[in-house]
PDB file of C-alpha atoms in Angstrom:
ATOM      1  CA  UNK C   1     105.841 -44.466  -5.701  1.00 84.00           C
ATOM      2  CA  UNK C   2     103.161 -41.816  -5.278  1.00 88.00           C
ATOM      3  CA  UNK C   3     103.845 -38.080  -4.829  1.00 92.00           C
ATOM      4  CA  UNK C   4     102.235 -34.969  -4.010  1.00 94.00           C
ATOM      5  CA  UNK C   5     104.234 -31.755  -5.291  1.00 95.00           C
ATOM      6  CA  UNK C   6     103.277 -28.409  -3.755  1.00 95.00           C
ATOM      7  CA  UNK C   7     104.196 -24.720  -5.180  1.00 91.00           C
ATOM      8  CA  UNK C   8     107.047 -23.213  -2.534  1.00 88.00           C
ATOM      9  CA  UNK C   9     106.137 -21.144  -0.122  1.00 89.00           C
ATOM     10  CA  UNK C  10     105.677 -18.266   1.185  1.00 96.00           C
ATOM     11  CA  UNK C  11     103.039 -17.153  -0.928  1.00 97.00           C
ATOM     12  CA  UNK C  12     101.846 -13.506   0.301  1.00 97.00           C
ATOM     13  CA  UNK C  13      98.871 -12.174  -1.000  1.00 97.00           C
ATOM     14  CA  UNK C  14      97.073  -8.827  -0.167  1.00 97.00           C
ATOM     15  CA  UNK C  15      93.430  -8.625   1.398  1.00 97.00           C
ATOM     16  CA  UNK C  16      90.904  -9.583  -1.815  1.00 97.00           C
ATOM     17  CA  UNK C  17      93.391 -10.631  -3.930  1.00 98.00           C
ATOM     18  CA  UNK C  18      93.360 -14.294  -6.499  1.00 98.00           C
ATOM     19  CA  UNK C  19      94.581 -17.091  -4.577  1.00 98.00           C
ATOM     20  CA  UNK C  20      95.841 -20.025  -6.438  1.00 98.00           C
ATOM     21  CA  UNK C  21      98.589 -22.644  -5.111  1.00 98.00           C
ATOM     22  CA  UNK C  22      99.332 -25.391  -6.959  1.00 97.00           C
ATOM     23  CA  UNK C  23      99.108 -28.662  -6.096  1.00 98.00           C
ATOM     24  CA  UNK C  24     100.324 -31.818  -8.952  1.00 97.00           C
ATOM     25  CA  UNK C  25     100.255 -35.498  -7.796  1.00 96.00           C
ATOM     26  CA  UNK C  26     102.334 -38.397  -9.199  1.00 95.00           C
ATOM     27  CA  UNK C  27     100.167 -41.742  -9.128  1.00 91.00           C
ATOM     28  CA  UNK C  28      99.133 -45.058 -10.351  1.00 85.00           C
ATOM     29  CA  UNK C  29      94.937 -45.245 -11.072  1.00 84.00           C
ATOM     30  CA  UNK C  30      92.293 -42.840  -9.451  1.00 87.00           C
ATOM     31  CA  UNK C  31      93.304 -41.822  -6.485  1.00 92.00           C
ATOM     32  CA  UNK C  32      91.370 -39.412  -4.138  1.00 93.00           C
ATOM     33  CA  UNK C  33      92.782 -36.021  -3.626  1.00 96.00           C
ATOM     34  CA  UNK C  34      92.119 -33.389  -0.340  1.00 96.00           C
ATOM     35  CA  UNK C  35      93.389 -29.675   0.561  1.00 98.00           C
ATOM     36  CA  UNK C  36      94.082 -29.622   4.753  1.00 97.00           C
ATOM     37  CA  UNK C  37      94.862 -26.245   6.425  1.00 97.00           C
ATOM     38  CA  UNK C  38      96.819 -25.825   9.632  1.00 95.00           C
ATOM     39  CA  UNK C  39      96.705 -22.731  11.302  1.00 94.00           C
ATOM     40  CA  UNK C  40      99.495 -21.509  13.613  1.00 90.00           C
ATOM     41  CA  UNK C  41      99.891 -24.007  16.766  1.00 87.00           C
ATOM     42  CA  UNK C  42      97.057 -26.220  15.303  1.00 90.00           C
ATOM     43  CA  UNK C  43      96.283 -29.285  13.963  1.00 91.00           C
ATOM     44  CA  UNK C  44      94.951 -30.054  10.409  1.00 94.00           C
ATOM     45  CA  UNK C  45      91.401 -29.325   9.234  1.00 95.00           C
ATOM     46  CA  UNK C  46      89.977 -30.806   6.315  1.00 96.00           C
ATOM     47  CA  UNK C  47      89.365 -28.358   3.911  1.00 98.00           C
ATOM     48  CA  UNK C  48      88.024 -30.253   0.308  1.00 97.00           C
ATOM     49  CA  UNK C  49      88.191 -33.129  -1.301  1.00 96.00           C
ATOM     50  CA  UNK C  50      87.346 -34.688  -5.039  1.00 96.00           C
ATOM     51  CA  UNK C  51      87.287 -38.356  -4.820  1.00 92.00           C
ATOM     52  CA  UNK C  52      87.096 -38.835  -8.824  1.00 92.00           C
ATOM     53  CA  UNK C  53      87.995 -37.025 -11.940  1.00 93.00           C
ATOM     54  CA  UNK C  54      86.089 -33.634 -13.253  1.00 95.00           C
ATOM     55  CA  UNK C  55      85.137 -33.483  -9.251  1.00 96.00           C
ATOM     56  CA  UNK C  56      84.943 -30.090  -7.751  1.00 97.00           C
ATOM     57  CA  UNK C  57      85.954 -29.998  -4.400  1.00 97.00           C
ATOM     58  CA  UNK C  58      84.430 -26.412  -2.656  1.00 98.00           C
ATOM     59  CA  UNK C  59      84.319 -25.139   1.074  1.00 97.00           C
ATOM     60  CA  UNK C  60      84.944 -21.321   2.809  1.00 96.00           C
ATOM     61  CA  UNK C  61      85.308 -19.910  -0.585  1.00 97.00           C
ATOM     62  CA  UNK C  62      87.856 -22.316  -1.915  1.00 98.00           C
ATOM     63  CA  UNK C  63      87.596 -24.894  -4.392  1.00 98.00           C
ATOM     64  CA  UNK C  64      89.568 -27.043  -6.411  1.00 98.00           C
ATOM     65  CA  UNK C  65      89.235 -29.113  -9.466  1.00 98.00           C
ATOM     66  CA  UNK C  66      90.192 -32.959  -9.838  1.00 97.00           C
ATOM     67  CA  UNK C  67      92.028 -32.676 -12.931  1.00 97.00           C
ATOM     68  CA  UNK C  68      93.204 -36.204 -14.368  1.00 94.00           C
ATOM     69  CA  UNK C  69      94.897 -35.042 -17.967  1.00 95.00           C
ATOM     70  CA  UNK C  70      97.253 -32.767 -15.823  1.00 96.00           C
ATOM     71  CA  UNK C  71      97.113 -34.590 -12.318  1.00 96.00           C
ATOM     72  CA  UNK C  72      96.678 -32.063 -10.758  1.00 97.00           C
ATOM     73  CA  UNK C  73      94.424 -30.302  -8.179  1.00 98.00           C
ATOM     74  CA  UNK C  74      95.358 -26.740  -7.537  1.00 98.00           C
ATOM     75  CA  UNK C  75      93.596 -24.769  -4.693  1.00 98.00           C
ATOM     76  CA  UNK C  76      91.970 -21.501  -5.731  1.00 98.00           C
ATOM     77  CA  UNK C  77      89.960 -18.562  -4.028  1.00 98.00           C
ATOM     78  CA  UNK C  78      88.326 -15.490  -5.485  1.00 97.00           C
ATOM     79  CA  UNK C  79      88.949 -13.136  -2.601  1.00 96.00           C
ATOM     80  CA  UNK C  80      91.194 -13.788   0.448  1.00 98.00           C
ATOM     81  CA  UNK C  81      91.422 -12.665   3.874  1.00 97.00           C
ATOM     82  CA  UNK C  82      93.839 -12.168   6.483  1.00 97.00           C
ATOM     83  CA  UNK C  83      91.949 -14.919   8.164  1.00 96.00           C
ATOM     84  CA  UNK C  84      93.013 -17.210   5.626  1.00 97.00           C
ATOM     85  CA  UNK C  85      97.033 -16.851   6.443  1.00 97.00           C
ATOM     86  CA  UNK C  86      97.870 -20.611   6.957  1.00 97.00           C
ATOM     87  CA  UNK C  87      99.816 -23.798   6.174  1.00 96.00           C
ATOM     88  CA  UNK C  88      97.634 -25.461   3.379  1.00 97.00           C
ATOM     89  CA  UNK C  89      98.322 -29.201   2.345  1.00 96.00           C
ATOM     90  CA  UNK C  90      97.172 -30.840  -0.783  1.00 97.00           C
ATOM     91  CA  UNK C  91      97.134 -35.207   0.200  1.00 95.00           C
ATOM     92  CA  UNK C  92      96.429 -38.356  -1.984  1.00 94.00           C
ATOM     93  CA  UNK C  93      95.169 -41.617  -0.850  1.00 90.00           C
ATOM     94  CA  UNK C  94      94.262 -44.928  -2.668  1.00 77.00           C
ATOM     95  CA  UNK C  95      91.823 -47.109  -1.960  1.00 63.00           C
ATOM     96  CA  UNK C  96      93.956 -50.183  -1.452  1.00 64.00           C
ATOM     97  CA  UNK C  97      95.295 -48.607   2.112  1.00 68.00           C
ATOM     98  CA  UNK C  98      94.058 -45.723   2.691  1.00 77.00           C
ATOM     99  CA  UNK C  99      97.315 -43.844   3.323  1.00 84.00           C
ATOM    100  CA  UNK C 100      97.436 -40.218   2.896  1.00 90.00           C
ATOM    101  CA  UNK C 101     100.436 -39.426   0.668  1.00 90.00           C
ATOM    102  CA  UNK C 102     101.542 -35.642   1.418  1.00 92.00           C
ATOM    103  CA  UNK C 103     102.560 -32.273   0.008  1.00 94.00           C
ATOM    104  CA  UNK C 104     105.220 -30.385   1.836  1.00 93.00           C
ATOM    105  CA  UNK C 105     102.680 -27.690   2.737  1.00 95.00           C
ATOM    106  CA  UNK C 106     102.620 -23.883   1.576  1.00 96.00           C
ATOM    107  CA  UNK C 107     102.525 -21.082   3.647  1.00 96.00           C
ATOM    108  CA  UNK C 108     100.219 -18.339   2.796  1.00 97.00           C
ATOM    109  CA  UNK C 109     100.568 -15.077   4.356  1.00 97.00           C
ATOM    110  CA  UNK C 110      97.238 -12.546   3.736  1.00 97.00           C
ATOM    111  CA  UNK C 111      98.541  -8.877   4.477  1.00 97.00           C
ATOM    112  CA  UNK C 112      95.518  -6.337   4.805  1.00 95.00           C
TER     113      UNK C 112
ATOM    114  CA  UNK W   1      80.582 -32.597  20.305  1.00 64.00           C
ATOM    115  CA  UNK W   2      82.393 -35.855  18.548  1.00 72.00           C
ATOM    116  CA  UNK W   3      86.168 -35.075  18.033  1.00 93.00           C
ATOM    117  CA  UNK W   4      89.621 -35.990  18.722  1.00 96.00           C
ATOM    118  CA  UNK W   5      91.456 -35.039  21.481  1.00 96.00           C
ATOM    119  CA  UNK W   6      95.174 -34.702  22.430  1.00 96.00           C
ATOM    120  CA  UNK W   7      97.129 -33.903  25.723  1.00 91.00           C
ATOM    121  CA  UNK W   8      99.113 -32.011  26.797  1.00 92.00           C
ATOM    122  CA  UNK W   9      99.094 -29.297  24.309  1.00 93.00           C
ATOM    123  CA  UNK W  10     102.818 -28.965  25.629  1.00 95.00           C
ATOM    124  CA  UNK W  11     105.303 -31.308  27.225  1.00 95.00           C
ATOM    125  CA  UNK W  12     108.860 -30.753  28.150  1.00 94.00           C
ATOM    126  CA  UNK W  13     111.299 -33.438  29.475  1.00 92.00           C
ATOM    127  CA  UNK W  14     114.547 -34.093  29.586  1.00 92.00           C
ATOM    128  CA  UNK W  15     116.855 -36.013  27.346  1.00 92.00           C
ATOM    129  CA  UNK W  16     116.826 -39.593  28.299  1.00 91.00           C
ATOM    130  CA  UNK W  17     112.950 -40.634  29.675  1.00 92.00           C
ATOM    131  CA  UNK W  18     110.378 -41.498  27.807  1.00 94.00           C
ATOM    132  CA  UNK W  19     107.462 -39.197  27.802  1.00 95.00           C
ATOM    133  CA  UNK W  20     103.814 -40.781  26.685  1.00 96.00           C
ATOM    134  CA  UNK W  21     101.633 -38.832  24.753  1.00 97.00           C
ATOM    135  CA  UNK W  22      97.415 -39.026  24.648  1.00 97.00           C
ATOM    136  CA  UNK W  23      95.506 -39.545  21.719  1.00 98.00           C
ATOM    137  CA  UNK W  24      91.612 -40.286  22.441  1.00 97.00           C
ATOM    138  CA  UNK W  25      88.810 -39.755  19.774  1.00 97.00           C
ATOM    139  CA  UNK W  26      85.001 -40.111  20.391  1.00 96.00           C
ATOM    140  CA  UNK W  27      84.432 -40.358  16.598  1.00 94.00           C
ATOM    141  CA  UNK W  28      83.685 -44.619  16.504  1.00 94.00           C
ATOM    142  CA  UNK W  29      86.512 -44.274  14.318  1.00 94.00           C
ATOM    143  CA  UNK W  30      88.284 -47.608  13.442  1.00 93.00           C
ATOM    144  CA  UNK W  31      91.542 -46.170  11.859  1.00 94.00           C
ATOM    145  CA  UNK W  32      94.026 -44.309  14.160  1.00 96.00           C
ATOM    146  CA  UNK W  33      97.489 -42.258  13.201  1.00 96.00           C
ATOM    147  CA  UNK W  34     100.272 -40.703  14.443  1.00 97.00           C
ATOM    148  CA  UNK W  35     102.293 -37.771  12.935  1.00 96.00           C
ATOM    149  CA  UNK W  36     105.260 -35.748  13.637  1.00 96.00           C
ATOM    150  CA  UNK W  37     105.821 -32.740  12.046  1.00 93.00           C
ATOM    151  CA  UNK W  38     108.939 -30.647  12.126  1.00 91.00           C
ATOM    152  CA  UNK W  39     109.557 -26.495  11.680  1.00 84.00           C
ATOM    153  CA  UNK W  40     108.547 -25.751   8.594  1.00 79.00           C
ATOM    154  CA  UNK W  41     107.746 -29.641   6.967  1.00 81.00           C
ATOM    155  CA  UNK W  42     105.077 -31.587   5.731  1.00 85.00           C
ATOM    156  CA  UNK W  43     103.752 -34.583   7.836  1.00 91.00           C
ATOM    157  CA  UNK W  44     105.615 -38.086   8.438  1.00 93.00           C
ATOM    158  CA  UNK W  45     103.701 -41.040   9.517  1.00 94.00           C
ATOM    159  CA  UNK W  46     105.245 -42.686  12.498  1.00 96.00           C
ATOM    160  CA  UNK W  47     102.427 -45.551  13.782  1.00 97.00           C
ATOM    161  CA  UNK W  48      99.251 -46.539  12.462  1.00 95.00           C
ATOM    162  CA  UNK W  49      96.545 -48.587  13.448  1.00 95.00           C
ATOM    163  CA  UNK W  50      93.171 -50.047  11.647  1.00 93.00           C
ATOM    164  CA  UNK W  51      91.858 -52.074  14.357  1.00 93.00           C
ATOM    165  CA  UNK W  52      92.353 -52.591  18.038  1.00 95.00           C
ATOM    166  CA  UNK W  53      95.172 -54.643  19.037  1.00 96.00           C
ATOM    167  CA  UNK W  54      96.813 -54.189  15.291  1.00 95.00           C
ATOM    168  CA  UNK W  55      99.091 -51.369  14.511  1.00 96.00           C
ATOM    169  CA  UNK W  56     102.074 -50.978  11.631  1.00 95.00           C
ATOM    170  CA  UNK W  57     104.922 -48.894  11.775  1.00 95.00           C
ATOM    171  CA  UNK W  58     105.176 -45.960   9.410  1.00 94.00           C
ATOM    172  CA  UNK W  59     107.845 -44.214   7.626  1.00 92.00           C
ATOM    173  CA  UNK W  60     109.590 -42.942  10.988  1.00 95.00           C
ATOM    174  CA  UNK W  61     108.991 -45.795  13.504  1.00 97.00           C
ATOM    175  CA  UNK W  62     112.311 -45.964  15.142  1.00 96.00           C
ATOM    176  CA  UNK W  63     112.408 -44.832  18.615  1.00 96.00           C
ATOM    177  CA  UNK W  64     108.700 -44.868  19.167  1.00 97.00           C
ATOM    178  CA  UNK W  65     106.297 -47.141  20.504  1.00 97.00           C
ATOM    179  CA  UNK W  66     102.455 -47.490  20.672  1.00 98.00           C
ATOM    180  CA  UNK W  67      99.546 -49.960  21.722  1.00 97.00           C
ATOM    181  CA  UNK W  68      95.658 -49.754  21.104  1.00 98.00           C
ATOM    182  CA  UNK W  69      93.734 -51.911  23.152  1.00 97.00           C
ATOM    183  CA  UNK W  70      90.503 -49.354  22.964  1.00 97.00           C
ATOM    184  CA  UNK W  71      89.195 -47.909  19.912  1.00 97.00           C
ATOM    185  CA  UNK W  72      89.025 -44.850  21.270  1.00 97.00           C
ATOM    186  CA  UNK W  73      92.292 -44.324  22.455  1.00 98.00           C
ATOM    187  CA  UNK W  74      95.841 -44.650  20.583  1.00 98.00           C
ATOM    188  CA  UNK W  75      99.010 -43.381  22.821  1.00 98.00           C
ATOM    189  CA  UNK W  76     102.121 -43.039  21.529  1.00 98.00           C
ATOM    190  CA  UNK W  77     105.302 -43.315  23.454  1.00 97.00           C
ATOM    191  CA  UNK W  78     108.558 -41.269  22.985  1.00 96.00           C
ATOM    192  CA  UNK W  79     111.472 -43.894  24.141  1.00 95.00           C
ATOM    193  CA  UNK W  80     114.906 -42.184  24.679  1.00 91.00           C
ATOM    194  CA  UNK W  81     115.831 -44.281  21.695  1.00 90.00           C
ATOM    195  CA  UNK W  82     114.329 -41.230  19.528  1.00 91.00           C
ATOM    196  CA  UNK W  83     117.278 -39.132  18.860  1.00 90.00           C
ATOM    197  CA  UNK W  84     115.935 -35.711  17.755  1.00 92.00           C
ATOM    198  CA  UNK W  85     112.060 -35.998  19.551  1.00 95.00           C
ATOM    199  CA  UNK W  86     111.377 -32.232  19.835  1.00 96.00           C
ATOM    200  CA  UNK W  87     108.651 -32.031  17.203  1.00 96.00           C
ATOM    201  CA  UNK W  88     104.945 -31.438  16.921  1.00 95.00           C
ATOM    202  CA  UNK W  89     102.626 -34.080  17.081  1.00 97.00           C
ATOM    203  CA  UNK W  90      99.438 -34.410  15.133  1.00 96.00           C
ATOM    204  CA  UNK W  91      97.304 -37.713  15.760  1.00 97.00           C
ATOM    205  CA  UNK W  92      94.242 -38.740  13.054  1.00 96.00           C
ATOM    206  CA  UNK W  93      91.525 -41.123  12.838  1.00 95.00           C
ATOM    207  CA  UNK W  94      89.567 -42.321  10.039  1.00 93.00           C
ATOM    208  CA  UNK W  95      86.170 -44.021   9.937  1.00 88.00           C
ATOM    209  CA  UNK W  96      85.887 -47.309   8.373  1.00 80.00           C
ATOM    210  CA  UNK W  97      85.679 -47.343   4.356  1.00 78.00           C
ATOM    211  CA  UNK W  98      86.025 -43.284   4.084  1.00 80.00           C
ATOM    212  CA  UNK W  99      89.413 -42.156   2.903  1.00 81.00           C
ATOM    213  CA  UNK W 100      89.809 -38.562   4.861  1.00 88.00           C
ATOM    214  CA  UNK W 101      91.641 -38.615   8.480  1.00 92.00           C
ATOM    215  CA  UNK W 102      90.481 -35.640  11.076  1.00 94.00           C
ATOM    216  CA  UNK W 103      93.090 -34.215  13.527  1.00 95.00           C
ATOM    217  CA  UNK W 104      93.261 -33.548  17.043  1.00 96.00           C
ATOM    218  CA  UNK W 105      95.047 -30.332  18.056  1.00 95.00           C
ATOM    219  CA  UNK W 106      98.529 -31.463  18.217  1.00 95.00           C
ATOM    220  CA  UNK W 107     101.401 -31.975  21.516  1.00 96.00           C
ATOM    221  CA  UNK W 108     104.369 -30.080  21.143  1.00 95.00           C
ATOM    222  CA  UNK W 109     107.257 -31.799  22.609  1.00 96.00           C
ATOM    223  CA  UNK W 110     110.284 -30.738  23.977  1.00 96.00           C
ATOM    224  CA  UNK W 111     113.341 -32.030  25.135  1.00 94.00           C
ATOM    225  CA  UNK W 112     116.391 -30.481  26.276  1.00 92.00           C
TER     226      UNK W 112
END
């Protein structure tokens, strides 16, 4: 069945540094792919999405590119900030039901 | 402001009742979901529904109940059945063809 496999976490980063956590999907056709953050005691918030191959899903600062040869979809930002510390989740979902298929989540910690 | 909208933020009972828990969104949304989501782990799908008076059971059904006769609204019930129901719980809703869900803020349940 589909899959979503996230890098472990924690990942801690210092204020302005290269954020990448990656994100690889296991899955039959063209499926559309989304980043979610949580943020302590929250619920999820949308963060991107790419809904076909070669798409570029950006938003905050992030982005991440729909990647078909490698299926994957890794979340990247230039410069982070402490404000960014959070549970992010990389999620699949076919059109035939419209189930989102999850990632376990990774925690990223931003220390100033 | 459109959105989703859960209550309590935080419930305690005891072991043994069932405890409801509100789910009401404003969105026009057709498609309506309900998550838990343990310490530290990804999200599990527990009810799901695409149209009023229709729902399926997720991966994690057992010991929970639900019923949507309003589109706007989507409770889920803890039964006593449920043997480990301290969790957080995240409900969605999607709008009609598109594939991403929006959260509401979560309940945290406990039970001792």
């Amino acid at each position: 069945g589909d899959s979503v496999t996230q890098m472990e976490g924690p990942v801690t980063l210092s204020e302005e540094a290269f954020l990448t956590i990656n994100c690889t999907y296991t899955a039959t056709g063209y499926p559309s792919l989304f980043w979610y953050v949580q943020y302590p005691g929250e619920g999820l918030q949308l963060l991107l999405k790419a809904t076909k191959a070669d798409d570029k899903g950006s938003n905050k600062g992030f982005e991440a590119t729909y990647r078909k040869e490698t299926t994957s979809f890794h979340l990247e930002k230039g410069s982070v900030q402490v404000s960014d510390s959070a549970v992010y989740f990389c999620a699949l979902t076919h059109d035939s039901n419209y189930q989102l298929i999850w990632g376990a989540g990774t925690k990223l910690i931003i220390k100033p | 402001d459109g959105g989703i909208t859960q209550s309590p933020k935080y419930l305690f009972r005891k072991e043994g009742q069932n405890v409801t828990l509100s789910c009401e969104q404003n969105l026009n949304h057709d498609a309506m979901y309900w998550y838990r989501q343990d310490p530290g782990q990804g999200l599990r799908l527990i009810y799901y529904s695409q149209i009023v008076n229709d729902f399926q059971k997720g991966d994690i059904a057992e010991g929970y109940s639900v019923s949507r006769e309003k589109k706007e609204s989507f409770p889920l019930t803890v039964t006593s059945a449920q043997k480990n129901p301290t969790a957080f719980y995240l409900c969605a809703s999607r709008r009609g063809a598109a594939y991403e869900q929006y959260f509401g803020p979560g309940t945290r349940l406990t039970v001792t």
